[in-house]
Amino acid sequence: MGDGMKEYEIKRVYMGKIPYGEDLLGFLNALVLEKGIELAIIKILGGLKKITLGYYNQEKKEFVKIEDNAGVEIVSCYGNVTRKDGKPHVHLHLIASKSDGTCIGGHVLEGCEVFAVEFFLFELFGDLVERKYDELTGLYLWDV
Ligand code: ZN
């Protein structure tokens, strides 16, 4: 299309739990690799024992780590699967609430330990999307 947008159909929907103690991102990256899922939408709810999030410093073009070892509720977690370096790549963001109800959020990094997590993964059918390095932002963005 060339206008930054594409059209897809939903191919399959997976629904599942992520086991206690698993790494949230590690589990999903292993799942998409195992199932050969290269394009998908991910929605997640649940609780985490600890979180490791990233905040992208736009000036320095690098991620700053945000870590918290107290349990949190995942208020919202949304992501996608596209291809990066020729293999499926999970990109997730989440908002989590703490014991006082305040929230923190960011880009999900390895180091989010699952307490109890439910997920839906909507695999899409259509042209695959590859991430390419973008000089302007310093990020690997969709090549659409
Ligand atoms: Zn991100």
XYZ file of C-alpha atoms and ligand atoms in Angstrom:
145
model
C 0.000 0.000 0.000
C 2.812 2.383 0.880
C 0.647 4.649 3.042
C 1.817 3.218 6.382
C -1.155 0.896 6.725
C -2.094 -2.681 5.823
C -5.217 -4.834 6.041
C -5.449 -8.239 7.749
C -7.799 -11.012 8.791
C -7.625 -12.886 12.076
C -6.226 -16.350 11.396
C -6.293 -18.011 14.850
C -6.907 -16.959 18.425
C -4.915 -18.491 21.259
C -6.085 -18.173 24.852
C -4.000 -19.337 27.780
C -2.337 -18.946 31.137
C 1.325 -18.248 31.723
C 2.677 -20.435 34.536
C 3.745 -19.051 37.920
C 7.357 -17.936 38.002
C 7.788 -17.657 34.212
C 9.298 -14.591 32.615
C 6.437 -12.782 30.829
C 8.373 -11.712 27.728
C 10.526 -14.846 27.632
C 7.445 -17.092 27.683
C 5.743 -15.202 24.844
C 8.880 -15.072 22.687
C 9.284 -18.858 23.129
C 5.585 -19.435 22.358
C 5.562 -17.494 19.071
C 8.770 -19.214 17.986
C 7.355 -22.657 18.806
C 3.989 -22.002 17.083
C 5.506 -20.146 14.129
C 3.438 -17.020 14.868
C 4.918 -14.073 12.967
C 2.117 -11.519 13.100
C -0.252 -11.079 16.045
C -1.991 -8.868 18.577
C -1.545 -9.710 22.272
C -3.805 -8.756 25.218
C -2.864 -9.688 28.787
C -4.336 -9.486 32.293
C -3.057 -10.776 35.612
C -0.513 -10.258 38.316
C 3.269 -10.086 38.382
C 5.651 -10.818 41.251
C 8.163 -8.291 39.968
C 8.422 -5.962 37.014
C 11.189 -4.733 34.768
C 10.040 -2.025 32.387
C 11.806 0.323 30.047
C 11.342 4.030 29.496
C 12.783 5.219 26.199
C 14.825 8.383 26.642
C 14.170 10.125 23.311
C 17.134 12.505 23.665
C 19.707 9.814 24.439
C 17.925 7.178 22.315
C 18.257 4.512 24.977
C 16.044 2.596 27.377
C 16.172 3.419 31.086
C 15.206 0.468 33.317
C 12.370 0.702 35.857
C 12.398 -2.176 38.362
C 10.079 -3.035 41.220
C 10.112 -6.205 43.290
C 6.684 -5.739 44.890
C 3.746 -7.604 43.392
C 1.548 -5.664 40.961
C -1.730 -6.063 39.081
C -1.562 -5.804 35.313
C -4.209 -3.174 34.623
C -3.559 -3.297 30.911
C -0.997 -4.998 28.750
C -1.073 -4.772 25.002
C 1.387 -5.808 22.374
C 2.141 -7.196 18.968
C 4.255 -9.724 17.155
C 6.106 -8.796 13.988
C 9.474 -9.873 12.595
C 12.859 -8.514 13.613
C 16.144 -9.879 12.256
C 14.150 -12.539 10.389
C 12.362 -14.040 13.399
C 9.209 -13.320 15.404
C 9.569 -10.486 17.901
C 7.144 -9.665 20.744
C 6.649 -5.981 21.587
C 4.654 -5.362 24.799
C 3.690 -2.377 26.931
C 1.946 -2.572 30.275
C 0.363 -0.507 33.025
C 0.467 -2.069 36.488
C -1.148 -1.005 39.761
C 0.646 -1.146 43.109
C -0.752 -1.762 46.635
C -1.889 1.862 46.973
C -3.623 1.828 43.581
C -1.100 4.046 41.861
C 0.171 2.819 38.528
C 3.439 2.530 36.732
C 3.925 1.573 33.138
C 6.292 1.182 30.263
C 7.892 -1.058 27.678
C 8.111 -4.669 28.905
C 11.662 -5.981 29.271
C 12.902 -9.415 30.374
C 12.513 -9.588 34.152
C 8.728 -9.450 34.596
C 8.058 -12.497 36.770
C 4.589 -14.024 36.469
C 2.329 -14.505 39.492
C -0.788 -15.381 37.471
C -1.314 -14.257 33.873
C -4.092 -14.777 31.310
C -3.525 -13.946 27.670
C -5.234 -13.766 24.310
C -3.114 -13.844 21.196
C -4.790 -12.997 17.885
C -2.686 -14.347 15.035
C -3.177 -12.382 11.816
C -3.213 -13.606 8.248
C -1.587 -11.470 5.563
C 1.691 -9.795 4.602
C 4.367 -10.135 7.263
C 5.925 -6.999 8.733
C 9.650 -6.676 9.401
C 11.157 -4.206 11.868
C 13.898 -1.983 10.453
C 16.271 0.345 12.256
C 15.072 3.951 12.116
C 17.825 6.577 12.342
C 15.487 9.364 13.460
C 14.181 7.597 16.578
C 16.917 5.016 17.165
C 14.196 2.354 17.301
C 13.387 -0.723 15.203
C 10.092 0.348 13.641
C 7.644 -1.396 11.305
C 8.599 -1.292 7.660
C 5.100 -0.527 6.347
Zn 7.956 -0.409 23.370
